[in-house]
């Protein structure tokens, strides 16, 4: 990345009085102005483009709620850096589905059928072996279908209790009717 070749000749390093470094190699001499080096570049932020079902999803703001039939999540992302894109690594995770970071080679991710619940997608990047940057966060919620809601379970429970109570009352009437028929 900027040197004359990939090798270095033995005893071919020279530190100049101004902090510059001279490096000799089989292809020639390289000059590194080391006095201006401020360390590795900071980790790049991530730009994301996401869709939840059929609607676009933006970072920040109030997390959107979508019906259960729009539970497909797709995201494309890129590190915002003009440096070598092959030197950039990306990690993603979807909480609570995957709590550990996952290294991706491609720049997209898809979660096709998310169950009902609240989710948080996070993506971050780094350059080579540098530090990981702050994650870009997308939050959203997939609502439960009507047959998995609390009011539906309460309705089924009420119908079941009513049916059991009706069956018990009917059985009591039959037993009392037989007893009164035997007494006559």
Tab-separated table of N, CA and C in Angstrom:
chain	number	residue	atom	x	y	z
A	1	UNK	N	0.827	-1.191	0.000
A	1	UNK	CA	0.000	0.000	0.000
A	1	UNK	C	0.871	1.255	0.000
A	2	UNK	N	1.544	1.491	-1.086
A	2	UNK	CA	2.323	2.700	-1.212
A	2	UNK	C	3.819	2.504	-1.251
A	3	UNK	N	4.319	1.321	-0.896
A	3	UNK	CA	5.763	1.078	-0.952
A	3	UNK	C	6.151	0.626	-2.357
A	4	UNK	N	7.432	0.712	-2.660
A	4	UNK	CA	7.916	0.341	-3.994
A	4	UNK	C	7.691	-1.135	-4.284
A	5	UNK	N	7.794	-2.006	-3.270
A	5	UNK	CA	7.515	-3.433	-3.457
A	5	UNK	C	7.112	-4.035	-2.117
A	6	UNK	N	6.817	-5.332	-2.140
A	6	UNK	CA	6.354	-6.011	-0.930
A	6	UNK	C	7.490	-6.484	-0.028
A	7	UNK	N	8.729	-6.308	-0.424
A	7	UNK	CA	9.836	-6.771	0.409
A	7	UNK	C	10.650	-5.586	0.908
A	8	UNK	N	11.578	-5.890	1.787
A	8	UNK	CA	12.456	-4.857	2.348
A	8	UNK	C	13.868	-5.436	2.385
A	9	UNK	N	14.819	-4.681	1.895
A	9	UNK	CA	16.208	-5.148	1.899
A	9	UNK	C	16.772	-5.070	3.320
A	10	UNK	N	17.648	-6.009	3.638
A	10	UNK	CA	18.255	-6.044	4.967
A	10	UNK	C	19.067	-4.772	5.186
A	11	UNK	N	18.976	-4.206	6.360
A	11	UNK	CA	19.723	-3.007	6.749
A	11	UNK	C	19.377	-1.794	5.870
A	12	UNK	N	18.162	-1.770	5.323
A	12	UNK	CA	17.788	-0.692	4.403
A	12	UNK	C	16.710	0.203	5.001
A	13	UNK	N	16.789	0.464	6.295
A	13	UNK	CA	15.874	1.393	6.953
A	13	UNK	C	16.679	2.566	7.476
A	14	UNK	N	16.189	3.785	7.250
A	14	UNK	CA	16.885	4.962	7.731
A	14	UNK	C	15.858	5.945	8.282
A	15	UNK	N	16.063	6.379	9.525
A	15	UNK	CA	15.204	7.368	10.156
A	15	UNK	C	15.865	8.725	10.001
A	16	UNK	N	15.204	9.607	9.255
A	16	UNK	CA	15.727	10.937	8.982
A	16	UNK	C	15.553	11.829	10.214
A	17	UNK	N	16.268	12.976	10.255
A	17	UNK	CA	16.220	13.885	11.411
A	17	UNK	C	14.830	14.505	11.602
A	18	UNK	N	14.006	14.610	10.542
A	18	UNK	CA	12.661	15.192	10.664
A	18	UNK	C	11.589	14.154	10.988
A	19	UNK	N	11.963	12.906	11.197
A	19	UNK	CA	11.015	11.850	11.540
A	19	UNK	C	10.572	11.034	10.341
A	20	UNK	N	11.022	11.386	9.157
A	20	UNK	CA	10.670	10.621	7.962
A	20	UNK	C	11.435	9.302	7.966
A	21	UNK	N	10.872	8.315	7.294
A	21	UNK	CA	11.469	6.988	7.242
A	21	UNK	C	11.776	6.650	5.782
A	22	UNK	N	13.019	6.209	5.532
A	22	UNK	CA	13.435	5.785	4.208
A	22	UNK	C	13.541	4.261	4.226
A	23	UNK	N	12.897	3.602	3.247
A	23	UNK	CA	12.842	2.140	3.209
A	23	UNK	C	13.373	1.673	1.865
A	24	UNK	N	14.407	0.845	1.896
A	24	UNK	CA	14.968	0.295	0.667
A	24	UNK	C	14.384	-1.073	0.387
A	25	UNK	N	14.082	-1.339	-0.876
A	25	UNK	CA	13.534	-2.638	-1.279
A	25	UNK	C	14.159	-3.050	-2.604
A	26	UNK	N	13.821	-4.232	-3.080
A	26	UNK	CA	14.386	-4.729	-4.335
A	26	UNK	C	13.889	-3.920	-5.532
A	27	UNK	N	12.789	-3.177	-5.387
A	27	UNK	CA	12.258	-2.389	-6.504
A	27	UNK	C	12.627	-0.915	-6.407
A	28	UNK	N	13.298	-0.504	-5.343
A	28	UNK	CA	13.688	0.890	-5.232
A	28	UNK	C	13.545	1.416	-3.829
A	29	UNK	N	13.569	2.729	-3.701
A	29	UNK	CA	13.552	3.409	-2.412
A	29	UNK	C	12.168	4.035	-2.189
A	30	UNK	N	11.655	3.866	-0.980
A	30	UNK	CA	10.367	4.472	-0.621
A	30	UNK	C	10.608	5.476	0.495
A	31	UNK	N	9.850	6.547	0.477
A	31	UNK	CA	9.974	7.595	1.490
A	31	UNK	C	8.626	7.707	2.209
A	32	UNK	N	8.640	7.495	3.522
A	32	UNK	CA	7.429	7.572	4.331
A	32	UNK	C	7.556	8.771	5.263
A	33	UNK	N	6.660	9.732	5.121
A	33	UNK	CA	6.663	10.921	5.983
A	33	UNK	C	5.985	10.545	7.299
A	34	UNK	N	6.656	9.767	8.110
A	34	UNK	CA	6.091	9.220	9.344
A	34	UNK	C	5.740	10.294	10.356
A	35	UNK	N	6.361	11.462	10.274
A	35	UNK	CA	6.069	12.517	11.239
A	35	UNK	C	4.632	13.021	11.101
A	36	UNK	N	4.001	12.760	9.975
A	36	UNK	CA	2.617	13.204	9.764
A	36	UNK	C	1.593	12.100	10.040
A	37	UNK	N	2.078	10.918	10.369
A	37	UNK	CA	1.174	9.794	10.623
A	37	UNK	C	0.499	9.986	11.979
A	38	UNK	N	-0.799	9.958	12.005
A	38	UNK	CA	-1.574	10.163	13.229
A	38	UNK	C	-2.275	8.890	13.693
A	39	UNK	N	-1.842	7.770	13.206
A	39	UNK	CA	-2.450	6.509	13.587
A	39	UNK	C	-3.447	6.055	12.533
A	40	UNK	N	-4.060	4.901	12.764
A	40	UNK	CA	-5.010	4.395	11.775
A	40	UNK	C	-6.220	5.326	11.668
A	41	UNK	N	-6.856	5.341	10.516
A	41	UNK	CA	-8.025	6.203	10.369
A	41	UNK	C	-9.145	5.729	11.290
A	42	UNK	N	-10.030	6.623	11.680
A	42	UNK	CA	-11.134	6.214	12.548
A	42	UNK	C	-12.063	5.263	11.797
A	43	UNK	N	-12.778	4.428	12.532
A	43	UNK	CA	-13.693	3.503	11.861
A	43	UNK	C	-14.795	4.280	11.136
A	44	UNK	N	-15.172	3.803	9.966
A	44	UNK	CA	-16.177	4.540	9.195
A	44	UNK	C	-17.587	4.304	9.733
A	45	UNK	N	-18.447	5.318	9.631
A	45	UNK	CA	-19.858	5.098	9.961
A	45	UNK	C	-20.517	4.276	8.859
A	46	UNK	N	-21.672	3.749	9.155
A	46	UNK	CA	-22.399	2.885	8.226
A	46	UNK	C	-23.634	3.615	7.706
A	47	UNK	N	-23.860	3.541	6.407
A	47	UNK	CA	-25.104	4.025	5.794
A	47	UNK	C	-25.960	2.797	5.486
A	48	UNK	N	-27.233	2.851	5.835
A	48	UNK	CA	-28.120	1.707	5.619
A	48	UNK	C	-29.328	2.116	4.795
A	49	UNK	N	-29.827	1.147	4.059
A	49	UNK	CA	-31.089	1.265	3.343
A	49	UNK	C	-31.853	-0.008	3.654
A	50	UNK	N	-32.991	0.126	4.327
A	50	UNK	CA	-33.715	-1.056	4.798
A	50	UNK	C	-35.175	-0.999	4.373
A	51	UNK	N	-35.748	-2.194	4.244
A	51	UNK	CA	-37.173	-2.334	3.956
A	51	UNK	C	-37.746	-3.344	4.929
A	52	UNK	N	-38.897	-3.021	5.439
A	52	UNK	CA	-39.635	-3.916	6.328
A	52	UNK	C	-40.968	-4.186	5.662
A	53	UNK	N	-41.102	-5.379	5.111
A	53	UNK	CA	-42.276	-5.669	4.301
A	53	UNK	C	-42.189	-4.861	3.027
A	54	UNK	N	-43.141	-3.949	2.834
A	54	UNK	CA	-43.167	-3.133	1.619
A	54	UNK	C	-42.802	-1.680	1.886
A	55	UNK	N	-42.468	-1.342	3.122
A	55	UNK	CA	-42.184	0.064	3.423
A	55	UNK	C	-40.719	0.269	3.791
A	56	UNK	N	-40.162	1.425	3.395
A	56	UNK	CA	-38.775	1.722	3.777
A	56	UNK	C	-38.671	1.990	5.273
A	57	UNK	N	-37.521	1.687	5.820
A	57	UNK	CA	-37.286	1.840	7.251
A	57	UNK	C	-36.076	2.739	7.450
A	58	UNK	N	-36.230	3.775	8.273
A	58	UNK	CA	-35.138	4.727	8.510
A	58	UNK	C	-34.633	4.590	9.937
A	59	UNK	N	-33.353	4.917	10.134
A	59	UNK	CA	-32.755	4.891	11.467
A	59	UNK	C	-33.248	6.092	12.259
A	60	UNK	N	-33.359	5.915	13.571
A	60	UNK	CA	-33.801	6.997	14.447
A	60	UNK	C	-35.314	7.112	14.448
A	61	UNK	N	-35.797	7.995	15.275
A	61	UNK	CA	-37.239	8.187	15.370
A	61	UNK	C	-37.923	7.071	16.131
A	62	UNK	N	-39.226	7.098	16.072
A	62	UNK	CA	-40.031	6.088	16.766
A	62	UNK	C	-40.027	4.794	15.961
A	63	UNK	N	-39.792	3.652	16.607
A	63	UNK	CA	-39.773	2.389	15.869
A	63	UNK	C	-41.139	2.105	15.244
A	64	UNK	N	-41.178	1.808	13.940
A	64	UNK	CA	-42.464	1.511	13.302
A	64	UNK	C	-42.994	0.152	13.725
A	65	UNK	N	-44.315	0.033	13.666
A	65	UNK	CA	-44.985	-1.237	13.935
A	65	UNK	C	-45.630	-1.681	12.633
A	66	UNK	N	-45.370	-2.910	12.263
A	66	UNK	CA	-45.936	-3.421	11.018
A	66	UNK	C	-46.764	-4.666	11.307
A	67	UNK	N	-47.794	-4.923	10.477
A	67	UNK	CA	-48.580	-6.151	10.659
A	67	UNK	C	-47.742	-7.393	10.370
A	68	UNK	N	-48.233	-8.522	10.852
A	68	UNK	CA	-47.466	-9.768	10.755
A	68	UNK	C	-47.202	-10.213	9.319
A	69	UNK	N	-48.021	-9.791	8.369
A	69	UNK	CA	-47.785	-10.214	6.996
A	69	UNK	C	-46.717	-9.369	6.298
A	70	UNK	N	-46.172	-8.352	6.967
A	70	UNK	CA	-45.043	-7.561	6.452
A	70	UNK	C	-43.794	-7.825	7.294
A	71	UNK	N	-43.536	-9.081	7.634
A	71	UNK	CA	-42.456	-9.421	8.568
A	71	UNK	C	-41.130	-9.769	7.889
A	72	UNK	N	-40.964	-9.442	6.633
A	72	UNK	CA	-39.695	-9.680	5.941
A	72	UNK	C	-38.828	-8.430	6.060
A	73	UNK	N	-37.614	-8.594	6.567
A	73	UNK	CA	-36.692	-7.474	6.762
A	73	UNK	C	-35.502	-7.656	5.843
A	74	UNK	N	-35.222	-6.639	5.021
A	74	UNK	CA	-34.071	-6.658	4.124
A	74	UNK	C	-33.299	-5.367	4.323
A	75	UNK	N	-31.972	-5.472	4.331
A	75	UNK	CA	-31.147	-4.286	4.549
A	75	UNK	C	-29.900	-4.368	3.670
A	76	UNK	N	-29.522	-3.211	3.116
A	76	UNK	CA	-28.249	-3.054	2.405
A	76	UNK	C	-27.490	-1.955	3.126
A	77	UNK	N	-26.174	-2.114	3.229
A	77	UNK	CA	-25.392	-1.135	3.973
A	77	UNK	C	-24.023	-0.975	3.339
A	78	UNK	N	-23.381	0.129	3.666
A	78	UNK	CA	-22.030	0.402	3.165
A	78	UNK	C	-21.312	1.289	4.156
A	79	UNK	N	-20.009	1.078	4.266
A	79	UNK	CA	-19.181	1.938	5.107
A	79	UNK	C	-18.943	3.237	4.345
A	80	UNK	N	-19.105	4.352	5.016
A	80	UNK	CA	-18.922	5.653	4.378
A	80	UNK	C	-17.448	6.042	4.476
A	81	UNK	N	-16.670	5.538	3.519
A	81	UNK	CA	-15.233	5.783	3.497
A	81	UNK	C	-14.747	5.746	2.056
A	82	UNK	N	-13.767	6.580	1.744
A	82	UNK	CA	-13.170	6.571	0.423
A	82	UNK	C	-11.919	5.702	0.375
A	83	UNK	N	-11.612	5.036	1.460
A	83	UNK	CA	-10.453	4.153	1.494
A	83	UNK	C	-10.797	2.837	0.807
A	84	UNK	N	-9.824	1.986	0.649
A	84	UNK	CA	-9.963	0.720	-0.059
A	84	UNK	C	-11.166	-0.080	0.440
A	85	UNK	N	-12.187	-0.306	-0.406
A	85	UNK	CA	-13.374	-1.039	0.057
A	85	UNK	C	-13.090	-2.499	0.394
A	86	UNK	N	-12.031	-3.080	-0.174
A	86	UNK	CA	-11.715	-4.467	0.172
A	86	UNK	C	-11.098	-4.575	1.561
A	87	UNK	N	-10.675	-3.447	2.126
A	87	UNK	CA	-10.096	-3.444	3.470
A	87	UNK	C	-11.146	-3.190	4.540
A	88	UNK	N	-12.390	-3.054	4.136
A	88	UNK	CA	-13.471	-2.772	5.082
A	88	UNK	C	-14.186	-4.060	5.452
A	89	UNK	N	-14.395	-4.265	6.742
A	89	UNK	CA	-15.156	-5.415	7.237
A	89	UNK	C	-16.449	-4.914	7.857
A	90	UNK	N	-17.495	-5.741	7.750
A	90	UNK	CA	-18.806	-5.389	8.301
A	90	UNK	C	-19.278	-6.485	9.247
A	91	UNK	N	-19.943	-6.075	10.308
A	91	UNK	CA	-20.594	-7.008	11.226
A	91	UNK	C	-22.031	-6.561	11.423
A	92	UNK	N	-22.913	-7.544	11.584
A	92	UNK	CA	-24.325	-7.255	11.846
A	92	UNK	C	-24.823	-8.183	12.943
A	93	UNK	N	-25.922	-7.776	13.538
A	93	UNK	CA	-26.658	-8.655	14.451
A	93	UNK	C	-28.091	-8.160	14.539
A	94	UNK	N	-28.988	-9.096	14.820
A	94	UNK	CA	-30.406	-8.786	14.973
A	94	UNK	C	-30.817	-9.250	16.365
A	95	UNK	N	-31.067	-8.285	17.235
A	95	UNK	CA	-31.481	-8.601	18.596
A	95	UNK	C	-32.990	-8.741	18.628
A	96	UNK	N	-33.567	-9.699	19.276
A	96	UNK	CA	-33.019	-10.765	20.111
A	96	UNK	C	-32.741	-12.064	19.358
A	97	UNK	N	-32.880	-12.093	18.033
A	97	UNK	CA	-32.707	-13.323	17.262
A	97	UNK	C	-31.263	-13.814	17.304
A	98	UNK	N	-30.302	-12.922	17.020
A	98	UNK	CA	-28.889	-13.298	17.057
A	98	UNK	C	-28.145	-12.286	17.928
A	99	UNK	N	-27.842	-12.635	19.174
A	99	UNK	CA	-27.201	-11.690	20.085
A	99	UNK	C	-25.710	-11.465	19.784
A	100	UNK	N	-25.062	-12.383	19.090
A	100	UNK	CA	-23.628	-12.245	18.792
A	100	UNK	C	-23.449	-11.562	17.439
A	101	UNK	N	-22.363	-10.798	17.301
A	101	UNK	CA	-22.051	-10.151	16.035
A	101	UNK	C	-21.681	-11.207	15.009
A	102	UNK	N	-22.083	-10.976	13.749
A	102	UNK	CA	-21.798	-11.896	12.646
A	102	UNK	C	-21.062	-11.123	11.560
A	103	UNK	N	-19.882	-11.625	11.156
A	103	UNK	CA	-19.071	-10.994	10.120
A	103	UNK	C	-19.661	-11.333	8.757
A	104	UNK	N	-19.870	-10.307	7.920
A	104	UNK	CA	-20.440	-10.517	6.589
A	104	UNK	C	-19.447	-10.125	5.514
A	105	UNK	N	-19.390	-10.896	4.453
A	105	UNK	CA	-18.572	-10.562	3.290
A	105	UNK	C	-19.385	-9.698	2.321
A	106	UNK	N	-20.658	-9.990	2.177
A	106	UNK	CA	-21.510	-9.185	1.318
A	106	UNK	C	-22.040	-7.988	2.102
A	107	UNK	N	-22.675	-7.073	1.420
A	107	UNK	CA	-23.140	-5.850	2.073
A	107	UNK	C	-24.662	-5.801	2.139
A	108	UNK	N	-25.252	-6.944	2.405
A	108	UNK	CA	-26.694	-6.982	2.599
A	108	UNK	C	-27.045	-8.150	3.513
A	109	UNK	N	-28.222	-8.065	4.091
A	109	UNK	CA	-28.711	-9.125	4.977
A	109	UNK	C	-30.224	-9.203	4.819
A	110	UNK	N	-30.775	-10.383	5.035
A	110	UNK	CA	-32.220	-10.573	4.922
A	110	UNK	C	-32.697	-11.504	6.023
A	111	UNK	N	-33.838	-11.170	6.569
A	111	UNK	CA	-34.517	-11.986	7.571
A	111	UNK	C	-35.947	-12.140	7.056
A	112	UNK	N	-36.261	-13.278	6.391
A	112	UNK	CA	-37.504	-13.369	5.631
A	112	UNK	C	-38.793	-13.542	6.429
A	113	UNK	N	-38.787	-14.156	7.572
A	113	UNK	CA	-40.043	-14.431	8.272
A	113	UNK	C	-39.847	-14.253	9.779
A	114	UNK	N	-39.877	-13.013	10.228
A	114	UNK	CA	-39.670	-12.743	11.651
A	114	UNK	C	-40.965	-12.955	12.421
A	115	UNK	N	-40.908	-13.659	13.545
A	115	UNK	CA	-42.110	-13.794	14.372
A	115	UNK	C	-42.444	-12.470	15.058
A	116	UNK	N	-43.606	-12.394	15.643
A	116	UNK	CA	-44.045	-11.173	16.317
A	116	UNK	C	-43.074	-10.819	17.441
A	117	UNK	N	-42.805	-9.520	17.586
A	117	UNK	CA	-41.919	-9.055	18.642
A	117	UNK	C	-41.218	-7.768	18.257
A	118	UNK	N	-40.437	-7.247	19.195
A	118	UNK	CA	-39.657	-6.026	18.977
A	118	UNK	C	-38.235	-6.426	18.590
A	119	UNK	N	-37.671	-5.759	17.583
A	119	UNK	CA	-36.358	-6.107	17.053
A	119	UNK	C	-35.466	-4.880	16.982
A	120	UNK	N	-34.148	-5.147	17.007
A	120	UNK	CA	-33.146	-4.104	16.850
A	120	UNK	C	-32.043	-4.660	15.959
A	121	UNK	N	-31.905	-4.086	14.759
A	121	UNK	CA	-30.839	-4.475	13.833
A	121	UNK	C	-29.685	-3.511	14.009
A	122	UNK	N	-28.453	-4.053	14.085
A	122	UNK	CA	-27.259	-3.233	14.249
A	122	UNK	C	-26.216	-3.635	13.215
A	123	UNK	N	-25.556	-2.640	12.637
A	123	UNK	CA	-24.468	-2.873	11.679
A	123	UNK	C	-23.318	-1.947	12.038
A	124	UNK	N	-22.086	-2.460	11.904
A	124	UNK	CA	-20.902	-1.643	12.175
A	124	UNK	C	-19.783	-2.057	11.224
A	125	UNK	N	-18.764	-1.203	11.105
A	125	UNK	CA	-17.664	-1.460	10.171
A	125	UNK	C	-16.330	-1.097	10.812
A	126	UNK	N	-15.269	-1.607	10.200
A	126	UNK	CA	-13.914	-1.237	10.589
A	126	UNK	C	-13.024	-1.347	9.363
A	127	UNK	N	-11.865	-0.711	9.445
A	127	UNK	CA	-10.873	-0.789	8.382
A	127	UNK	C	-9.763	-1.729	8.823
A	128	UNK	N	-9.564	-2.774	8.057
A	128	UNK	CA	-8.576	-3.808	8.365
A	128	UNK	C	-8.749	-4.321	9.791
A	129	UNK	N	-7.699	-4.268	10.594
A	129	UNK	CA	-7.782	-4.785	11.962
A	129	UNK	C	-7.988	-3.660	12.967
A	130	UNK	N	-8.517	-2.526	12.523
A	130	UNK	CA	-8.740	-1.395	13.418
A	130	UNK	C	-9.919	-1.626	14.346
A	131	UNK	N	-10.260	-0.598	15.058
A	131	UNK	CA	-11.389	-0.675	15.995
A	131	UNK	C	-12.707	-0.652	15.226
A	132	UNK	N	-13.714	-1.284	15.821
A	132	UNK	CA	-15.053	-1.260	15.232
A	132	UNK	C	-15.691	0.087	15.511
A	133	UNK	N	-16.391	0.581	14.522
A	133	UNK	CA	-17.087	1.857	14.659
A	133	UNK	C	-18.385	1.701	15.433
A	134	UNK	N	-19.034	2.815	15.731
A	134	UNK	CA	-20.309	2.738	16.431
A	134	UNK	C	-21.360	2.100	15.528
A	135	UNK	N	-22.230	1.293	16.094
A	135	UNK	CA	-23.232	0.638	15.252
A	135	UNK	C	-24.334	1.604	14.818
A	136	UNK	N	-24.820	1.381	13.612
A	136	UNK	CA	-26.032	2.043	13.137
A	136	UNK	C	-27.186	1.144	13.536
A	137	UNK	N	-28.190	1.715	14.172
A	137	UNK	CA	-29.265	0.927	14.779
A	137	UNK	C	-30.588	1.206	14.083
A	138	UNK	N	-31.312	0.131	13.771
A	138	UNK	CA	-32.678	0.210	13.254
A	138	UNK	C	-33.580	-0.574	14.195
A	139	UNK	N	-34.627	0.069	14.684
A	139	UNK	CA	-35.576	-0.601	15.575
A	139	UNK	C	-36.928	-0.688	14.884
A	140	UNK	N	-37.624	-1.797	15.122
A	140	UNK	CA	-38.971	-1.966	14.581
A	140	UNK	C	-39.689	-3.048	15.369
A	141	UNK	N	-40.980	-3.140	15.131
A	141	UNK	CA	-41.795	-4.128	15.832
A	141	UNK	C	-42.735	-4.794	14.844
A	142	UNK	N	-42.793	-6.111	14.909
A	142	UNK	CA	-43.732	-6.882	14.106
A	142	UNK	C	-44.890	-7.246	15.030
A	143	UNK	N	-46.084	-6.819	14.656
A	143	UNK	CA	-47.261	-7.091	15.493
A	143	UNK	C	-47.708	-8.542	15.312
A	144	UNK	N	-48.321	-9.055	16.342
A	144	UNK	CA	-48.829	-10.428	16.314
A	144	UNK	C	-50.079	-10.500	15.431
A	145	UNK	N	-50.306	-11.638	14.759
A	145	UNK	CA	-51.558	-11.781	14.018
A	145	UNK	C	-52.739	-11.825	14.990
A	146	UNK	N	-53.926	-11.570	14.496
A	146	UNK	CA	-55.084	-11.455	15.382
A	146	UNK	C	-55.320	-12.723	16.191
A	147	UNK	N	-54.970	-13.876	15.652
A	147	UNK	CA	-55.199	-15.127	16.380
A	147	UNK	C	-54.124	-15.417	17.423
A	148	UNK	N	-53.148	-14.520	17.566
A	148	UNK	CA	-52.130	-14.668	18.603
A	148	UNK	C	-52.130	-13.483	19.562
A	149	UNK	N	-53.221	-12.745	19.620
A	149	UNK	CA	-53.309	-11.585	20.509
A	149	UNK	C	-53.957	-11.960	21.831
A	150	UNK	N	-53.780	-11.122	22.834
A	150	UNK	CA	-54.315	-11.390	24.171
A	150	UNK	C	-55.843	-11.416	24.158
A	151	UNK	N	-56.470	-10.501	23.414
A	151	UNK	CA	-57.932	-10.481	23.398
A	151	UNK	C	-58.492	-11.745	22.755
A	152	UNK	N	-57.797	-12.320	21.748
A	152	UNK	CA	-58.266	-13.558	21.140
A	152	UNK	C	-58.150	-14.721	22.123
A	153	UNK	N	-57.017	-14.780	22.866
A	153	UNK	CA	-56.865	-15.827	23.881
A	153	UNK	C	-57.912	-15.675	24.975
A	154	UNK	N	-58.214	-14.442	25.371
A	154	UNK	CA	-59.248	-14.208	26.379
A	154	UNK	C	-60.610	-14.651	25.859
A	155	UNK	N	-60.897	-14.371	24.590
A	155	UNK	CA	-62.168	-14.787	23.997
A	155	UNK	C	-62.278	-16.307	23.956
A	156	UNK	N	-61.210	-16.986	23.559
A	156	UNK	CA	-61.208	-18.458	23.533
A	156	UNK	C	-61.387	-19.012	24.948
A	157	UNK	N	-60.720	-18.393	25.927
A	157	UNK	CA	-60.886	-18.825	27.326
A	157	UNK	C	-62.313	-18.625	27.802
A	158	UNK	N	-62.930	-17.491	27.471
A	158	UNK	CA	-64.310	-17.236	27.881
A	158	UNK	C	-65.268	-18.216	27.218
A	159	UNK	N	-65.060	-18.505	25.948
A	159	UNK	CA	-65.913	-19.478	25.246
A	159	UNK	C	-65.745	-20.860	25.852
A	160	UNK	N	-64.507	-21.242	26.156
A	160	UNK	CA	-64.251	-22.556	26.764
A	160	UNK	C	-64.910	-22.660	28.135
A	161	UNK	N	-64.750	-21.620	28.975
A	161	UNK	CA	-65.391	-21.641	30.299
A	161	UNK	C	-66.909	-21.651	30.188
A	162	UNK	N	-67.457	-20.910	29.253
A	162	UNK	CA	-68.913	-20.903	29.053
A	162	UNK	C	-69.397	-22.274	28.611
A	163	UNK	N	-68.638	-22.917	27.700
A	163	UNK	CA	-69.024	-24.253	27.241
A	163	UNK	C	-68.951	-25.262	28.381
A	164	UNK	N	-67.902	-25.195	29.185
A	164	UNK	CA	-67.786	-26.106	30.339
A	164	UNK	C	-68.894	-25.851	31.352
A	165	UNK	N	-69.159	-24.556	31.617
A	165	UNK	CA	-70.250	-24.226	32.542
A	165	UNK	C	-71.599	-24.677	32.013
A	166	UNK	N	-71.838	-24.510	30.712
A	166	UNK	CA	-73.102	-24.963	30.103
A	166	UNK	C	-73.222	-26.472	30.154
A	167	UNK	N	-72.132	-27.192	29.875
A	167	UNK	CA	-72.156	-28.661	29.929
A	167	UNK	C	-72.416	-29.138	31.348
A	168	UNK	N	-71.810	-28.461	32.336
A	168	UNK	CA	-72.032	-28.834	33.741
A	168	UNK	C	-73.490	-28.578	34.135
A	169	UNK	N	-74.036	-27.437	33.755
A	169	UNK	CA	-75.434	-27.118	34.078
A	169	UNK	C	-76.385	-28.113	33.403
A	170	UNK	N	-76.112	-28.440	32.164
A	170	UNK	CA	-76.963	-29.411	31.458
A	170	UNK	C	-76.897	-30.769	32.143
A	171	UNK	N	-75.695	-31.185	32.536
A	171	UNK	CA	-75.525	-32.475	33.218
A	171	UNK	C	-76.270	-32.474	34.556
A	172	UNK	N	-76.217	-31.372	35.287
A	172	UNK	CA	-76.942	-31.270	36.554
A	172	UNK	C	-78.449	-31.386	36.330
A	173	UNK	N	-78.969	-30.758	35.289
A	173	UNK	CA	-80.400	-30.854	34.994
A	173	UNK	C	-80.788	-32.281	34.653
A	174	UNK	N	-79.945	-32.969	33.890
A	174	UNK	CA	-80.248	-34.368	33.532
A	174	UNK	C	-80.263	-35.229	34.780
A	175	UNK	N	-79.282	-35.071	35.655
A	175	UNK	CA	-79.213	-35.885	36.885
A	175	UNK	C	-80.399	-35.572	37.786
A	176	UNK	N	-80.719	-34.297	37.974
A	176	UNK	CA	-81.873	-33.929	38.810
A	176	UNK	C	-83.173	-34.391	38.189
A	177	UNK	N	-83.267	-34.374	36.868
A	177	UNK	CA	-84.473	-34.870	36.191
A	177	UNK	C	-84.644	-36.364	36.407
A	178	UNK	N	-83.570	-37.138	36.387
A	178	UNK	CA	-83.660	-38.587	36.618
A	178	UNK	C	-84.050	-38.888	38.061
A	179	UNK	N	-83.496	-38.111	39.002
A	179	UNK	CA	-83.845	-38.320	40.411
A	179	UNK	C	-85.308	-38.023	40.659
A	180	UNK	N	-85.795	-36.942	40.079
A	180	UNK	CA	-87.208	-36.612	40.286
A	180	UNK	C	-88.093	-37.614	39.589
A	181	UNK	N	-87.672	-38.217	38.477
A	181	UNK	CA	-88.470	-39.262	37.794
A	181	UNK	C	-88.485	-40.532	38.622
A	182	UNK	N	-87.426	-40.824	39.346
A	182	UNK	CA	-87.384	-42.037	40.184
A	182	UNK	C	-88.237	-41.869	41.424
A	183	UNK	N	-88.409	-40.660	41.907
A	183	UNK	CA	-89.205	-40.437	43.114
A	183	UNK	C	-90.690	-40.542	42.819
A	184	UNK	N	-91.082	-40.369	41.648
A	184	UNK	CA	-92.516	-40.412	41.324
A	184	UNK	C	-93.007	-41.804	41.131
